[in-house]
Amino acid sequence: MSLKVLAVDDSRTMRDMIRMALMPAGFDVHLAEDGVHGIEVLDGLTPDAIITDINMPRMDGFGFIDAVREQEQHRATPILVLTTESAPELKMRAREAGATGWIVKPFDPAKLVKALQMVAG
Amino acid sequence: MSDQNDPMAEIRASFFIECEELMEALQDGLQELEDGSEDPETINVVFRAVHSIKGGAGAFGLEALVRFAHRYETVLDEVRNGSLHPDSDAMKLFFLAADHLSDLIRGCRDESEIDEATSDELLTRLDALLGEDSVSEEVEPETFEVQGVSLDLDLDLGEEPDDSATVYTVRFKPEQDLFATGNEPSMLLRNLCDLGEATVRCNFADLPSLQDLAPETPYVEWIVELKTEAAEPEIRDIFEFVDGLCELEIIGGAAPATLDTSGPAEAPSAEEALPPPATGTADLISDDAAPAESTSAKVVPMGAKPAPPEASKDGEGERKANTTAAKSVVRVDLERIERLVNLVGELVINQAMLSQSLDEAGLSPHSDAMNGLEEFQRLTRDIQDSVMMIRAQPVKSLFQRMSRIVRESSAAVEKEVRLVTIGEATEVDKTVIERLADPLTHMIRNAVDHGLEATEKRQELGKPRAGTVTLTAAHRSGRVIIEVADDGGGINRKRVHEIAVTKGLVPAEAQLSDGEIDNLLFLPGFSTAKQVSNLSGRGVGMDVVKTSIQSLGGRITINSEPGKGTTFSISLPLTLAVLDGMVVNVANETLVLPLNVVVETLSLGKDDVQMLRPGHYVVRWRGGFVPLYDLGVMLGYRHHRQTDPGSIVLLIVLEDGSRAALVIDGIQDQRQVVIKGLDDSFYRAPGIAAATILGDGQIALILDPADVISGMGHIRGTDLMLSERKIANE
Amino acid sequence: MSEQGQNKDLELLTFRVADQEYSLDIMSVREIRGWTRTTPMPHAPDYMRGVINLRGTVLPVMDLARRLNLPSQETNERNVIIVVKLGGTLTGLLVDAVSDIVAITEDDLQPPPDISSDPQMSVVRSLTVIDDQMIRVLDLAAVVPVSSEEAA
């Protein structure tokens, strides 16, 4: 009954952090290095939630959320944006792109877990 | 190490490795910007590098790093969004900031002292680029909070019973956009129920008749009576992500503001009131979904809400999508690679043994077995090459460090210096790269400090104002060649000679060739600087450079042309796991000597050997005399010296410049051998550096010639040189 | 196999050195190899036979007869090298031939007579008798010198 989570971040450290935060909490964690990679991973994976960074090479977080939302099966998948910016306009942009919520980096692992549980059960 | 099993320590270590990669990307990007790159992705890369460093640093609570990276990033962001166009001074500042960032990373990694003064100075200068408004803003405390995290995932945050439960009425009515963001009312309500005892009612008053129903329009609202110890902000927190995407009303009694984090509480009474988890809004209004406690279902049609907002159209994603894909990298434990290298070493030996036995079996060279063997040999070679390359990495990171050395050293001596790098992609063994940093740093400083003329002098000579230091890397015949070249005045041979004489390094009357004079620079205790500048001084001379290059199995040579400049060439093996060796026979044993110490092989002539005193012999060589040793005797393999005419002699030159002639029985081969350590042996033999395994599976010892000879009380260093000269002059 | 419960069972590898029977706790034995030519190390003590290639690593080999001050035999095809592990380090012991693997209990062991002057006995941990033959159980730590000791 573990929740499947796809985390997209170009920073290896962040990916490691997310993995280390979520795995012990029983999440099934899948990782991708940027938006393009994330879309590739989604082909064949139906996550219960997605976490994505904004600043990434090739395809950034906004583009990635766009692309995810275009796919019927992921239209309602909760997407949390992971960002160091807590600026309100970024949150709004993420939301316009279709993000469910946001986590401000550096994140507290417990908060990340809680946020995921809140949006995805 | 005790922290090996600590996941945070592991991630921290991995973070610092990533930082190195990010710093490389940052340096590259800055260089491209300075070279006038117009590609918007360039500044994005620069910005992202600093941004990612900040992000990771924040996670580990590295405050000094976060503080600097944050404000550096702020300035870069201005460049990125086009409101700041950096001039050459600004670019210089960006480079300095990158250098400092690199120092901060190292400081944080090694937990050494952080140079906050430089941080402050650079930040002030960076802030100045932002103009008036931003500066004052930056004085404010950081919006970015440093918050170290631990991976302690104890989610039951001390939930203390509290009598201060309050009853709230929460009215929540989702708007259509709420669904477009993947938010889910059932989840929100459940989270709300988790705060305490809740009664959920659903209000269908707005639900239109079926024919008027717009499938994507939410019509219902929920009213939750919540009895909780949580304060109102906590309730609002649940709706943080849907703020602005719903109507939310919280009516509460006199709520005592208990702000302690209360954990998830049981709320069984509310469960059945929840709408079932739904993937689409349509489900929410099906009959089944109608909660039992729903009240007055008065159906009032509503105007359709606007369609979900079009996805962000700024196209940033597409623009970035066409830039080059990141190189896919796998991280592997170095130990595993070592093991692979060892296994391949065995494979090579095994293959050699197999071919030997097939040879002895007298098979026809055209037989299938021999053809198969040939193919096997080729594959083995390819595998060996590929495995050796696993440890290889481009010299780029090393060269980038050198560009910093050039910036710093040229500033210190007030010279304009341009660094040109060629062949950054050349790959060299990781350990070689690490151990090259110090000698190369010294050589670069030397080139800037001594190699290049002062700016005024250059102008007088009609040379370009800015001196050029060229750093080149290339693969040449199985070795790596690294060159440091300057376009300065060349070595002042007259002065070098004078200094060497003054310091007693050479006799005053010695006639030295240009090459020999140049090589005096490598003698211990030689330094041409009139006063020890704080740059290349520090008591480190080119002799130390030479020694460190030699310890890597390398050679260093000088080529200097008066008025045109000086080039130092370093030639290195591709990897430390193999050695260019000369395989020789001594007293029925096979031994390997590092090829780089062997200068010449001679065959002893009748009158070449002379006795210096009983038991000490010298051999005549190029008009001088070199001490002669029988390797078999030295190693205890035989007791009687064999210095008969016709014996084969290897002339070797040691790191300290001393020479010796070694009598051997025969030369087998010159080839690369795989080095096997002897560290695990209970016996340490003098003069033996390591071992290797020959084609027949036998072990051959690799000699450390300096160690062998030092046990023989020979004449070392410049004494020897002097004695040679004196004899030669007689 | 033992009824005595509290007594530990012990398996010994017995072998022949200079016509005498010796043995080692089989737990310290890694493998047994046929004789191969050793590469002599310069200026090594006489019991240090040299090094051999053990699947790609360099294995030092000790002539056990010389180490025990017994007359050293000519090496021949029947000689074997017992590869032992002590404190993470592998060492080869050259012996004449391997005899047997025997199971005994600690009860079957007797302390060696206290003949401190006999250098041979200082490396013998205990004695046991099997089929009327006395077998010396070697103290491996005393046989294989520690590298730091020898390096000095």
Coordinates of N, CA and C in Angstrom, one line a residue, chain A residues 9-17 19-25 33-34 36 53-60 62-64 66 69-70 75-80 83-86 91-111 113-115 117-121, chain B residues 7-8 11 14-15 17-18 21 41 47-48 51-52 54-56 58-60 73 80 143-147 149-153 155 179-184 187-188 190-191 216 237-238 240-245 262 279 308-314 316-317 319-327 331:
Chain A
D9 N 14.2 16.4 -9.9 CA 15.1 17.5 -9.5 C 16.5 17.3 -10.2
D10 N 17.1 18.4 -10.7 CA 18.3 18.2 -11.3 C 19.5 18.1 -10.4
S11 N 19.3 18.4 -9.1 CA 20.3 18.3 -8.1 C 20.3 16.9 -7.5
R12 N 21.5 16.3 -7.6 CA 21.6 15.0 -7.1 C 21.4 15.0 -5.6
T13 N 21.9 16.0 -5.0 CA 21.8 16.1 -3.5 C 20.3 16.2 -3.1
M14 N 19.6 17.0 -3.9 CA 18.1 17.1 -3.6 C 17.4 15.8 -3.8
R15 N 17.8 15.1 -4.9 CA 17.2 13.8 -5.2 C 17.5 12.8 -4.0
D16 N 18.8 12.8 -3.6 CA 19.1 12.0 -2.5 C 18.3 12.3 -1.2
M17 N 18.2 13.6 -1.0 CA 17.5 14.1 0.2 C 16.0 13.6 0.2
R19 N 14.8 11.1 -1.6 CA 14.8 9.7 -1.4 C 14.9 9.3 0.0
M20 N 15.9 9.9 0.7 CA 16.1 9.5 2.1 C 15.0 10.0 3.0
A21 N 14.3 11.0 2.6 CA 13.2 11.5 3.4 C 12.0 10.6 3.2
L22 N 11.8 10.1 2.0 CA 10.5 9.4 1.7 C 10.6 7.9 1.9
M23 N 11.7 7.3 1.6 CA 11.8 5.9 1.6 C 11.5 5.3 3.0
P24 N 12.2 5.9 4.1 CA 11.9 5.3 5.4 C 10.4 5.5 5.8
A25 N 9.7 6.5 5.2 CA 8.3 6.7 5.5 C 7.4 5.8 4.7
E33 N 15.8 13.4 -13.5 CA 16.8 14.4 -13.4 C 16.4 15.8 -13.9
D34 N 15.4 15.8 -14.8 CA 14.8 17.0 -15.2 C 13.4 16.7 -15.8
V36 N 12.3 16.6 -18.9 CA 12.2 15.7 -20.0 C 12.4 14.2 -19.5
D53 N 11.1 20.1 -9.0 CA 11.9 21.3 -8.8 C 11.4 22.3 -9.9
I54 N 11.8 23.6 -9.8 CA 11.4 24.5 -10.9 C 12.6 24.7 -11.8
N55 N 13.7 25.1 -11.2 CA 14.9 25.4 -12.1 C 15.6 24.2 -12.5
M56 N 15.4 23.8 -13.8 CA 16.1 22.6 -14.2 C 16.4 22.8 -15.7
P57 N 17.5 22.1 -16.1 CA 17.9 22.2 -17.5 C 16.9 21.4 -18.4
R58 N 17.0 21.6 -19.7 CA 16.1 21.0 -20.7 C 14.7 21.3 -20.6
M59 N 14.0 20.9 -19.5 CA 12.6 21.3 -19.3 C 12.4 21.7 -17.9
D60 N 12.0 22.9 -17.6 CA 11.9 23.3 -16.2 C 10.6 22.8 -15.6
F62 N 7.9 24.3 -14.6 CA 6.6 24.7 -15.2 C 6.2 23.9 -16.5
G63 N 7.2 23.8 -17.3 CA 7.0 23.0 -18.5 C 6.6 21.6 -18.2
F64 N 7.3 21.1 -17.2 CA 7.0 19.7 -16.8 C 5.6 19.5 -16.4
D66 N 3.0 21.4 -17.0 CA 2.2 21.5 -18.2 C 2.1 20.1 -18.9
R69 N 0.1 17.5 -17.0 CA -1.4 17.8 -17.0 C -2.0 17.5 -18.3
E70 N -1.2 17.6 -19.4 CA -1.8 17.3 -20.7 C -2.1 15.8 -20.8
R75 N -4.0 13.9 -15.0 CA -4.6 15.2 -14.8 C -4.9 15.5 -13.4
A76 N -5.2 14.5 -12.6 CA -5.6 14.8 -11.2 C -4.5 14.4 -10.2
T77 N -3.3 14.0 -10.8 CA -2.2 13.5 -9.9 C -1.7 14.8 -9.1
P78 N -1.6 14.7 -7.8 CA -1.1 15.8 -7.0 C 0.4 16.1 -7.4
I79 N 0.7 17.3 -7.6 CA 2.0 17.7 -8.0 C 2.5 18.8 -7.0
L80 N 3.6 18.5 -6.2 CA 4.1 19.5 -5.3 C 5.4 20.1 -6.0
T83 N 10.7 24.3 -4.2 CA 11.4 25.5 -4.7 C 12.0 26.2 -3.5
T84 N 13.2 26.9 -3.8 CA 13.8 27.7 -2.7 C 13.1 29.0 -2.7
E85 N 12.4 29.4 -3.7 CA 11.8 30.7 -3.7 C 10.4 30.6 -3.0
S86 N 10.2 31.4 -2.0 CA 8.9 31.4 -1.4 C 8.1 32.5 -1.9
K91 N 4.6 30.8 -6.6 CA 3.6 29.9 -6.3 C 2.4 30.0 -7.2
M92 N 2.1 31.2 -7.6 CA 1.0 31.5 -8.5 C 1.3 30.9 -9.9
R93 N 2.5 31.1 -10.3 CA 2.9 30.5 -11.6 C 2.8 29.0 -11.6
A94 N 3.3 28.4 -10.5 CA 3.2 27.0 -10.4 C 1.8 26.5 -10.4
R95 N 0.9 27.3 -9.7 CA -0.5 26.9 -9.7 C -1.1 27.0 -11.0
E96 N -0.8 28.1 -11.7 CA -1.4 28.3 -13.1 C -1.0 27.1 -14.0
A97 N 0.2 26.6 -13.8 CA 0.7 25.5 -14.6 C 0.0 24.2 -14.2
G98 N -0.6 24.3 -13.0 CA -1.4 23.1 -12.6 C -0.8 22.4 -11.3
A99 N 0.1 23.0 -10.6 CA 0.7 22.4 -9.4 C -0.3 22.4 -8.3
T100 N -0.3 21.3 -7.5 CA -1.2 21.2 -6.4 C -0.8 22.0 -5.2
G101 N 0.5 22.0 -5.0 CA 1.0 22.7 -3.8 C 2.5 22.9 -3.9
W102 N 3.1 23.3 -2.8 CA 4.6 23.6 -2.9 C 5.2 23.3 -1.6
I103 N 6.5 23.1 -1.7 CA 7.3 22.8 -0.5 C 8.5 23.8 -0.7
V104 N 8.8 24.5 0.3 CA 9.9 25.4 0.2 C 11.2 24.8 0.7
K105 N 12.2 24.8 -0.1 CA 13.5 24.2 0.2 C 14.2 25.2 1.1
P106 N 15.1 24.8 2.0 CA 15.3 23.4 2.4 C 14.1 22.8 3.1
F107 N 13.7 21.7 2.7 CA 12.5 21.1 3.3 C 12.8 20.3 4.5
D108 N 11.9 20.2 5.4 CA 12.0 19.3 6.6 C 11.4 18.0 6.1
P109 N 12.1 16.9 6.2 CA 11.6 15.6 5.7 C 10.2 15.3 6.2
A110 N 10.0 15.6 7.5 CA 8.7 15.3 8.1 C 7.6 16.1 7.4
K111 N 8.0 17.4 7.1 CA 7.0 18.2 6.4 C 6.7 17.7 5.0
V113 N 6.9 14.7 4.0 CA 6.0 13.5 4.1 C 4.6 13.9 4.4
K114 N 4.5 14.8 5.3 CA 3.1 15.3 5.7 C 2.4 15.9 4.5
A115 N 3.1 16.7 3.8 CA 2.5 17.4 2.6 C 2.0 16.3 1.6
Q117 N 1.3 13.2 2.3 CA 0.1 12.5 2.8 C -1.2 13.3 2.7
M118 N -1.0 14.7 2.8 CA -2.1 15.5 2.7 C -2.7 15.6 1.3
V119 N -1.9 15.5 0.3 CA -2.4 15.7 -1.0 C -2.7 14.3 -1.6
A120 N -2.0 13.3 -1.2 CA -2.2 12.0 -1.8 C -2.7 10.9 -0.9
G121 N -2.9 11.2 0.3 CA -3.3 10.1 1.2 C -2.2 9.4 1.8
Chain B
P7 N 23.0 8.0 6.7 CA 22.6 8.5 5.4 C 22.8 10.0 5.1
M8 N 22.7 10.8 6.2 CA 22.9 12.2 6.0 C 24.4 12.5 5.7
I11 N 24.8 11.6 2.1 CA 24.3 12.6 1.2 C 25.1 13.9 1.2
S14 N 28.0 13.4 -0.9 CA 27.6 13.4 -2.3 C 27.3 14.9 -2.7
F15 N 26.8 15.7 -1.8 CA 26.5 17.1 -2.1 C 27.8 17.8 -2.5
I17 N 30.5 16.5 -3.7 CA 30.9 16.1 -5.0 C 30.1 16.8 -6.1
E18 N 28.8 16.9 -5.8 CA 27.9 17.6 -6.8 C 28.3 19.1 -6.9
E21 N 31.0 19.6 -9.4 CA 30.4 19.6 -10.7 C 29.7 20.9 -11.1
E41 N 20.7 30.2 -22.4 CA 20.9 29.0 -21.6 C 22.1 29.2 -20.8
F47 N 23.2 30.5 -13.3 CA 22.3 30.8 -12.2 C 21.9 29.5 -11.5
R48 N 21.6 28.5 -12.3 CA 21.2 27.2 -11.7 C 22.3 26.6 -10.8
H51 N 22.3 28.4 -7.6 CA 21.0 28.1 -7.0 C 21.0 26.7 -6.4
S52 N 21.5 25.7 -7.1 CA 21.5 24.4 -6.6 C 22.5 24.2 -5.4
K54 N 23.1 26.6 -3.3 CA 22.4 27.2 -2.2 C 21.4 26.2 -1.7
G55 N 20.6 25.6 -2.6 CA 19.6 24.6 -2.1 C 20.2 23.5 -1.2
G56 N 21.2 22.9 -1.7 CA 21.8 21.8 -0.9 C 22.4 22.3 0.4
G58 N 21.5 24.8 2.1 CA 20.4 25.1 3.0 C 20.0 23.8 3.7
A59 N 20.0 22.7 3.0 CA 19.5 21.5 3.6 C 20.5 21.0 4.7
F60 N 21.7 21.4 4.6 CA 22.7 21.0 5.6 C 23.0 22.1 6.6
E73 N 23.4 34.7 -6.2 CA 22.3 34.2 -7.1 C 21.3 35.4 -7.4
R80 N 20.0 37.3 -15.6 CA 19.2 36.3 -16.3 C 17.9 37.0 -16.8
T143 N 15.3 36.4 3.0 CA 14.0 35.7 2.9 C 14.2 34.2 2.9
F144 N 15.4 33.9 2.6 CA 15.7 32.4 2.5 C 16.2 32.0 3.8
E145 N 15.5 31.1 4.4 CA 15.9 30.7 5.8 C 16.8 29.5 5.7
V146 N 17.8 29.6 6.6 CA 18.7 28.5 6.7 C 18.1 27.6 7.8
Q147 N 18.0 26.4 7.4 CA 17.3 25.4 8.3 C 17.9 24.1 8.0
V149 N 18.4 20.2 8.3 CA 17.4 19.2 8.5 C 18.1 17.9 8.9
S150 N 17.4 17.1 9.6 CA 17.9 15.8 9.9 C 16.9 14.9 9.3
L151 N 17.3 13.6 9.2 CA 16.4 12.7 8.6 C 15.6 11.9 9.7
D152 N 15.5 12.5 10.8 CA 14.7 11.9 11.9 C 13.2 12.0 11.5
L153 N 12.7 10.9 11.3 CA 11.3 10.9 10.7 C 10.3 10.6 11.8
L155 N 7.3 11.1 13.3 CA 6.2 12.0 12.9 C 5.2 12.3 14.0
F179 N -9.6 21.9 -9.0 CA -9.4 20.5 -9.5 C -8.3 20.5 -10.6
A180 N -8.1 21.6 -11.3 CA -7.1 21.7 -12.3 C -5.7 21.6 -11.7
T181 N -5.6 21.9 -10.4 CA -4.3 21.8 -9.8 C -4.0 20.4 -9.1
G182 N -5.0 19.5 -9.3 CA -4.8 18.2 -8.7 C -5.1 18.1 -7.3
N183 N -5.7 19.2 -6.8 CA -6.1 19.1 -5.4 C -7.4 18.4 -5.3
E184 N -7.7 17.9 -4.1 CA -8.8 16.9 -4.0 C -9.6 17.2 -2.7
M187 N -9.4 14.9 0.2 CA -8.2 14.9 1.0 C -8.2 16.0 1.9
L188 N -8.6 17.2 1.5 CA -8.6 18.3 2.3 C -9.5 18.1 3.5
R190 N -10.4 15.3 4.8 CA -9.9 14.2 5.6 C -8.8 14.9 6.5
N191 N -7.9 15.7 5.9 CA -6.9 16.3 6.7 C -7.5 17.2 7.8
E216 N -17.4 19.6 -15.4 CA -16.2 20.0 -14.7 C -16.4 21.1 -13.7
D237 N -3.7 26.3 7.4 CA -2.6 25.6 6.7 C -3.0 24.5 5.8
I238 N -4.1 23.8 6.3 CA -4.6 22.7 5.5 C -5.0 23.2 4.1
E240 N -3.7 25.7 2.6 CA -2.7 26.6 2.0 C -2.6 26.4 0.5
F241 N -2.6 25.2 0.0 CA -2.4 25.0 -1.4 C -3.6 25.4 -2.2
V242 N -4.8 25.5 -1.6 CA -6.0 25.9 -2.4 C -6.5 27.3 -2.1
D243 N -5.6 28.0 -1.4 CA -5.9 29.4 -1.1 C -6.1 30.1 -2.4
G244 N -7.3 30.7 -2.5 CA -7.7 31.4 -3.8 C -8.3 30.5 -4.8
L245 N -8.4 29.2 -4.5 CA -9.1 28.3 -5.4 C -10.4 27.8 -4.8
S262 N 0.3 20.0 16.7 CA -0.4 18.8 17.2 C -0.4 17.7 16.1
T279 N -11.5 10.9 -8.8 CA -10.5 11.4 -9.7 C -11.1 12.5 -10.6
P308 N -10.8 25.6 -17.2 CA -9.5 25.7 -16.5 C -8.5 26.5 -17.2
P309 N -7.7 27.2 -16.5 CA -6.7 28.1 -17.2 C -5.8 27.4 -18.1
E310 N -5.5 28.0 -19.3 CA -4.6 27.4 -20.2 C -3.3 27.2 -19.5
A311 N -2.6 26.1 -19.8 CA -1.3 25.9 -19.2 C -0.4 27.0 -19.6
S312 N 0.5 27.2 -18.7 CA 1.5 28.3 -18.8 C 2.1 28.3 -20.2
K313 N 2.0 29.5 -20.8 CA 2.4 29.6 -22.2 C 3.7 30.3 -22.5
D314 N 4.5 30.5 -21.5 CA 5.7 31.3 -21.7 C 6.7 30.5 -22.5
E316 N 8.9 28.5 -21.7 CA 10.3 28.4 -21.2 C 10.7 26.9 -21.3
G317 N 9.8 26.0 -21.1 CA 10.1 24.6 -21.1 C 10.6 24.2 -22.5
R319 N 11.9 26.1 -24.8 CA 13.1 26.7 -25.1 C 14.3 26.0 -24.6
K320 N 14.1 25.4 -23.4 CA 15.2 24.7 -22.8 C 15.3 23.3 -23.3
A321 N 14.2 22.8 -23.8 CA 14.2 21.4 -24.2 C 15.2 21.1 -25.3
N322 N 15.5 22.1 -26.1 CA 16.4 21.8 -27.2 C 17.9 21.9 -26.8
T323 N 18.2 22.3 -25.6 CA 19.6 22.3 -25.2 C 20.1 20.9 -24.9
T324 N 21.4 20.8 -24.9 CA 22.0 19.5 -24.8 C 21.5 18.7 -23.6
A325 N 21.3 17.4 -23.8 CA 20.9 16.5 -22.7 C 22.1 16.3 -21.8
A326 N 21.8 16.2 -20.5 CA 22.8 16.0 -19.5 C 23.4 14.6 -19.7
K327 N 24.8 14.6 -19.6 CA 25.4 13.3 -19.7 C 25.0 12.4 -18.6
R331 N 27.4 6.6 -10.5 CA 28.4 6.7 -9.5 C 28.8 5.3 -9.0

